[in-house]
């Protein structure tokens, strides 16, 4: 989101400490994203984090439900299959990955330094080949990893409904 979410950062830092055990000391807005408020967080131990706080828009709620499906797989690819070039979410102290702050779902990821690719049209064949290889490796390594499809997604009768909801503003 281009704007910041109107929250008391001190209260948010306390929620992060309680839920993740991470002591944030700074949070800098990243003005990117269509369904979430994004921040770069700095912890007292020097670690940096990417913080994604979902908006309350209908399409953001759908994406938030989907995280219940892909976050466990992403974490397992990184820490069980040792695919180190994938950004993984941080685990909550109580297990799981997604927490809530004032009804806003949020997730904390390790911060990956680099540049957001954004527009993929500038990628050359070599880079596209590398990306395709990485995607293939993720799919191969995730074979057999079972995770439940979120109930909210599974209940949708119309196969196009998910896409329609995701594209709705």
PDB file of C-alpha atoms in Angstrom:
ATOM      1  CA  UNK A   1       0.000   0.000   0.000  1.00  0.00           C
ATOM      2  CA  UNK A   2       1.235   3.453  -0.816  1.00  0.00           C
ATOM      3  CA  UNK A   3       0.145   4.779   2.576  1.00  0.00           C
ATOM      4  CA  UNK A   4       1.011   3.590   6.049  1.00  0.00           C
ATOM      5  CA  UNK A   5      -1.471   1.802   8.254  1.00  0.00           C
ATOM      6  CA  UNK A   6      -2.603   4.075  11.078  1.00  0.00           C
ATOM      7  CA  UNK A   7      -1.376   2.087  14.088  1.00  0.00           C
ATOM      8  CA  UNK A   8       0.519   2.833  17.256  1.00  0.00           C
ATOM      9  CA  UNK A   9       3.921   1.333  16.457  1.00  0.00           C
ATOM     10  CA  UNK A  10       4.753   0.905  20.134  1.00  0.00           C
ATOM     11  CA  UNK A  11       1.625  -1.266  20.561  1.00  0.00           C
ATOM     12  CA  UNK A  12       2.490  -3.203  17.401  1.00  0.00           C
ATOM     13  CA  UNK A  13       6.074  -3.784  18.613  1.00  0.00           C
ATOM     14  CA  UNK A  14       4.667  -5.199  21.863  1.00  0.00           C
ATOM     15  CA  UNK A  15       2.334  -7.530  19.929  1.00  0.00           C
ATOM     16  CA  UNK A  16       5.290  -8.756  17.843  1.00  0.00           C
ATOM     17  CA  UNK A  17       7.357  -9.362  20.995  1.00  0.00           C
ATOM     18  CA  UNK A  18       4.530 -11.340  22.626  1.00  0.00           C
ATOM     19  CA  UNK A  19       3.631 -13.372  19.534  1.00  0.00           C
ATOM     20  CA  UNK A  20       6.985 -13.917  17.820  1.00  0.00           C
ATOM     21  CA  UNK A  21       9.539 -13.190  20.542  1.00  0.00           C
ATOM     22  CA  UNK A  22      11.133 -10.561  18.271  1.00  0.00           C
ATOM     23  CA  UNK A  23      11.978  -7.232  19.904  1.00  0.00           C
ATOM     24  CA  UNK A  24      11.515  -4.602  17.202  1.00  0.00           C
ATOM     25  CA  UNK A  25      13.080  -1.183  17.684  1.00  0.00           C
ATOM     26  CA  UNK A  26      12.300   0.356  14.290  1.00  0.00           C
ATOM     27  CA  UNK A  27       9.795  -0.074  11.479  1.00  0.00           C
ATOM     28  CA  UNK A  28      10.161   1.668   8.117  1.00  0.00           C
ATOM     29  CA  UNK A  29       7.286   1.811   5.619  1.00  0.00           C
ATOM     30  CA  UNK A  30       7.858   0.270   2.173  1.00  0.00           C
ATOM     31  CA  UNK A  31       5.377   1.980  -0.201  1.00  0.00           C
ATOM     32  CA  UNK A  32       4.716  -1.112  -2.343  1.00  0.00           C
ATOM     33  CA  UNK A  33       1.959  -3.686  -2.505  1.00  0.00           C
ATOM     34  CA  UNK A  34      -1.707  -3.723  -3.402  1.00  0.00           C
ATOM     35  CA  UNK A  35      -3.221  -5.759  -0.579  1.00  0.00           C
ATOM     36  CA  UNK A  36      -0.927  -5.183   2.362  1.00  0.00           C
ATOM     37  CA  UNK A  37       1.010  -2.569   4.241  1.00  0.00           C
ATOM     38  CA  UNK A  38       4.675  -3.507   4.028  1.00  0.00           C
ATOM     39  CA  UNK A  39       7.470  -2.559   6.385  1.00  0.00           C
ATOM     40  CA  UNK A  40      11.117  -3.254   7.017  1.00  0.00           C
ATOM     41  CA  UNK A  41      11.626  -3.932  10.683  1.00  0.00           C
ATOM     42  CA  UNK A  42      14.823  -3.786  12.713  1.00  0.00           C
ATOM     43  CA  UNK A  43      15.223  -5.779  15.915  1.00  0.00           C
ATOM     44  CA  UNK A  44      17.370  -5.013  18.937  1.00  0.00           C
ATOM     45  CA  UNK A  45      19.649  -7.961  18.052  1.00  0.00           C
ATOM     46  CA  UNK A  46      20.456  -6.444  14.638  1.00  0.00           C
ATOM     47  CA  UNK A  47      18.244  -8.795  12.598  1.00  0.00           C
ATOM     48  CA  UNK A  48      16.017  -7.295   9.931  1.00  0.00           C
ATOM     49  CA  UNK A  49      12.526  -8.434   8.987  1.00  0.00           C
ATOM     50  CA  UNK A  50       9.944  -7.907   6.273  1.00  0.00           C
ATOM     51  CA  UNK A  51       6.568  -7.225   7.877  1.00  0.00           C
ATOM     52  CA  UNK A  52       3.361  -7.696   5.893  1.00  0.00           C
ATOM     53  CA  UNK A  53       0.159  -6.369   7.483  1.00  0.00           C
ATOM     54  CA  UNK A  54      -2.925  -7.181   5.428  1.00  0.00           C
ATOM     55  CA  UNK A  55      -5.516  -4.507   4.733  1.00  0.00           C
ATOM     56  CA  UNK A  56      -9.190  -5.198   5.351  1.00  0.00           C
ATOM     57  CA  UNK A  57     -10.079  -5.180   1.634  1.00  0.00           C
ATOM     58  CA  UNK A  58     -11.935  -8.318   0.423  1.00  0.00           C
ATOM     59  CA  UNK A  59      -9.100  -9.407  -1.867  1.00  0.00           C
ATOM     60  CA  UNK A  60      -6.615  -9.025   0.996  1.00  0.00           C
ATOM     61  CA  UNK A  61      -8.707 -11.380   3.122  1.00  0.00           C
ATOM     62  CA  UNK A  62      -8.538 -14.040   0.391  1.00  0.00           C
ATOM     63  CA  UNK A  63      -4.749 -13.712   0.158  1.00  0.00           C
ATOM     64  CA  UNK A  64      -4.542 -13.872   3.940  1.00  0.00           C
ATOM     65  CA  UNK A  65      -6.477 -17.167   3.938  1.00  0.00           C
ATOM     66  CA  UNK A  66      -4.096 -18.528   1.300  1.00  0.00           C
ATOM     67  CA  UNK A  67      -1.110 -17.965   3.584  1.00  0.00           C
ATOM     68  CA  UNK A  68      -2.357 -20.813   5.776  1.00  0.00           C
ATOM     69  CA  UNK A  69      -1.655 -23.064   2.805  1.00  0.00           C
ATOM     70  CA  UNK A  70       1.690 -21.831   1.485  1.00  0.00           C
ATOM     71  CA  UNK A  71       3.569 -20.516   4.541  1.00  0.00           C
ATOM     72  CA  UNK A  72       4.126 -23.962   6.111  1.00  0.00           C
ATOM     73  CA  UNK A  73       5.413 -25.255   2.779  1.00  0.00           C
ATOM     74  CA  UNK A  74       7.727 -22.270   2.342  1.00  0.00           C
ATOM     75  CA  UNK A  75       9.118 -22.725   5.860  1.00  0.00           C
ATOM     76  CA  UNK A  76       9.670 -26.451   5.311  1.00  0.00           C
ATOM     77  CA  UNK A  77      11.420 -25.868   1.985  1.00  0.00           C
ATOM     78  CA  UNK A  78      13.854 -23.511   3.711  1.00  0.00           C
ATOM     79  CA  UNK A  79      14.503 -25.350   6.956  1.00  0.00           C
ATOM     80  CA  UNK A  80      13.825 -29.026   6.187  1.00  0.00           C
ATOM     81  CA  UNK A  81      14.853 -29.231   2.531  1.00  0.00           C
ATOM     82  CA  UNK A  82      17.611 -26.650   2.984  1.00  0.00           C
ATOM     83  CA  UNK A  83      16.667 -24.495  -0.011  1.00  0.00           C
ATOM     84  CA  UNK A  84      18.379 -21.404   1.304  1.00  0.00           C
ATOM     85  CA  UNK A  85      17.487 -18.949  -1.463  1.00  0.00           C
ATOM     86  CA  UNK A  86      13.833 -18.720  -0.454  1.00  0.00           C
ATOM     87  CA  UNK A  87      12.415 -16.122   1.918  1.00  0.00           C
ATOM     88  CA  UNK A  88      10.709 -17.907   4.778  1.00  0.00           C
ATOM     89  CA  UNK A  89       8.271 -16.696   7.406  1.00  0.00           C
ATOM     90  CA  UNK A  90       9.180 -16.501  11.063  1.00  0.00           C
ATOM     91  CA  UNK A  91       7.343 -18.915  13.355  1.00  0.00           C
ATOM     92  CA  UNK A  92       5.089 -17.696  16.128  1.00  0.00           C
ATOM     93  CA  UNK A  93       6.056 -18.729  19.654  1.00  0.00           C
ATOM     94  CA  UNK A  94       2.792 -20.705  19.820  1.00  0.00           C
ATOM     95  CA  UNK A  95       3.361 -22.295  16.402  1.00  0.00           C
ATOM     96  CA  UNK A  96       2.008 -21.206  13.048  1.00  0.00           C
ATOM     97  CA  UNK A  97       3.032 -18.131  11.129  1.00  0.00           C
ATOM     98  CA  UNK A  98       0.219 -15.586  10.971  1.00  0.00           C
ATOM     99  CA  UNK A  99      -0.746 -13.328  13.855  1.00  0.00           C
ATOM    100  CA  UNK A 100      -3.351 -10.591  14.257  1.00  0.00           C
ATOM    101  CA  UNK A 101      -3.076  -6.997  15.363  1.00  0.00           C
ATOM    102  CA  UNK A 102      -6.381  -5.157  15.752  1.00  0.00           C
ATOM    103  CA  UNK A 103      -8.091  -7.572  13.340  1.00  0.00           C
ATOM    104  CA  UNK A 104      -5.345  -7.166  10.736  1.00  0.00           C
ATOM    105  CA  UNK A 105      -3.547 -10.406   9.893  1.00  0.00           C
ATOM    106  CA  UNK A 106       0.221  -9.963   9.744  1.00  0.00           C
ATOM    107  CA  UNK A 107       3.226 -12.086   8.930  1.00  0.00           C
ATOM    108  CA  UNK A 108       6.891 -11.518   9.610  1.00  0.00           C
ATOM    109  CA  UNK A 109       9.500 -12.841   7.193  1.00  0.00           C
ATOM    110  CA  UNK A 110      13.252 -12.772   7.324  1.00  0.00           C
ATOM    111  CA  UNK A 111      14.350  -9.690   5.386  1.00  0.00           C
ATOM    112  CA  UNK A 112      15.947 -10.510   2.062  1.00  0.00           C
ATOM    113  CA  UNK A 113      18.178  -7.744   0.787  1.00  0.00           C
ATOM    114  CA  UNK A 114      17.855  -6.919  -2.870  1.00  0.00           C
ATOM    115  CA  UNK A 115      15.652  -5.177  -5.344  1.00  0.00           C
ATOM    116  CA  UNK A 116      12.007  -5.973  -5.982  1.00  0.00           C
ATOM    117  CA  UNK A 117      11.775  -7.253  -9.533  1.00  0.00           C
ATOM    118  CA  UNK A 118       8.416  -5.567 -10.103  1.00  0.00           C
ATOM    119  CA  UNK A 119       8.184  -5.446 -13.903  1.00  0.00           C
ATOM    120  CA  UNK A 120       9.537  -8.726 -15.278  1.00  0.00           C
ATOM    121  CA  UNK A 121       9.820  -7.447 -18.868  1.00  0.00           C
ATOM    122  CA  UNK A 122      13.486  -6.497 -18.395  1.00  0.00           C
ATOM    123  CA  UNK A 123      14.595 -10.025 -17.465  1.00  0.00           C
ATOM    124  CA  UNK A 124      16.884 -11.709 -19.955  1.00  0.00           C
ATOM    125  CA  UNK A 125      16.765 -15.385 -20.932  1.00  0.00           C
ATOM    126  CA  UNK A 126      19.527 -16.318 -18.477  1.00  0.00           C
ATOM    127  CA  UNK A 127      17.655 -14.807 -15.520  1.00  0.00           C
ATOM    128  CA  UNK A 128      14.324 -16.319 -16.634  1.00  0.00           C
ATOM    129  CA  UNK A 129      16.017 -19.721 -16.880  1.00  0.00           C
ATOM    130  CA  UNK A 130      17.390 -19.335 -13.342  1.00  0.00           C
ATOM    131  CA  UNK A 131      13.943 -18.365 -12.014  1.00  0.00           C
ATOM    132  CA  UNK A 132      12.307 -21.305 -13.813  1.00  0.00           C
ATOM    133  CA  UNK A 133      14.904 -23.655 -12.355  1.00  0.00           C
ATOM    134  CA  UNK A 134      14.241 -22.369  -8.852  1.00  0.00           C
ATOM    135  CA  UNK A 135      10.482 -22.789  -9.267  1.00  0.00           C
ATOM    136  CA  UNK A 136      11.002 -26.347 -10.532  1.00  0.00           C
ATOM    137  CA  UNK A 137      13.217 -27.134  -7.528  1.00  0.00           C
ATOM    138  CA  UNK A 138      10.595 -25.768  -5.114  1.00  0.00           C
ATOM    139  CA  UNK A 139       7.897 -27.903  -6.744  1.00  0.00           C
ATOM    140  CA  UNK A 140      10.076 -31.020  -6.755  1.00  0.00           C
ATOM    141  CA  UNK A 141      11.093 -30.608  -3.122  1.00  0.00           C
ATOM    142  CA  UNK A 142       7.543 -29.868  -1.950  1.00  0.00           C
ATOM    143  CA  UNK A 143       6.205 -33.138  -3.406  1.00  0.00           C
ATOM    144  CA  UNK A 144       4.544 -35.063  -0.615  1.00  0.00           C
ATOM    145  CA  UNK A 145       4.281 -32.076   1.705  1.00  0.00           C
ATOM    146  CA  UNK A 146       0.665 -32.133   2.689  1.00  0.00           C
ATOM    147  CA  UNK A 147      -1.059 -29.076   3.990  1.00  0.00           C
ATOM    148  CA  UNK A 148      -4.746 -28.353   4.223  1.00  0.00           C
ATOM    149  CA  UNK A 149      -6.370 -25.955   1.797  1.00  0.00           C
ATOM    150  CA  UNK A 150      -7.874 -23.135   3.882  1.00  0.00           C
ATOM    151  CA  UNK A 151     -11.554 -23.760   4.592  1.00  0.00           C
ATOM    152  CA  UNK A 152     -12.543 -20.374   3.160  1.00  0.00           C
ATOM    153  CA  UNK A 153     -10.999 -21.325  -0.192  1.00  0.00           C
ATOM    154  CA  UNK A 154     -12.276 -24.911  -0.166  1.00  0.00           C
ATOM    155  CA  UNK A 155     -15.882 -23.757   0.396  1.00  0.00           C
ATOM    156  CA  UNK A 156     -15.925 -21.767  -2.822  1.00  0.00           C
ATOM    157  CA  UNK A 157     -18.127 -23.642  -5.299  1.00  0.00           C
ATOM    158  CA  UNK A 158     -17.338 -21.611  -8.431  1.00  0.00           C
ATOM    159  CA  UNK A 159     -13.776 -22.435  -9.633  1.00  0.00           C
ATOM    160  CA  UNK A 160     -13.456 -18.903 -11.001  1.00  0.00           C
ATOM    161  CA  UNK A 161     -14.651 -17.292  -7.788  1.00  0.00           C
ATOM    162  CA  UNK A 162     -11.242 -17.195  -6.177  1.00  0.00           C
ATOM    163  CA  UNK A 163      -9.712 -15.405  -9.147  1.00  0.00           C
ATOM    164  CA  UNK A 164     -12.676 -13.038  -9.348  1.00  0.00           C
ATOM    165  CA  UNK A 165     -12.338 -12.184  -5.660  1.00  0.00           C
ATOM    166  CA  UNK A 166      -8.590 -11.746  -5.924  1.00  0.00           C
ATOM    167  CA  UNK A 167      -8.945  -9.358  -8.845  1.00  0.00           C
ATOM    168  CA  UNK A 168     -11.775  -7.375  -7.264  1.00  0.00           C
ATOM    169  CA  UNK A 169     -10.742  -4.125  -5.688  1.00  0.00           C
TER     170      UNK A 169
END
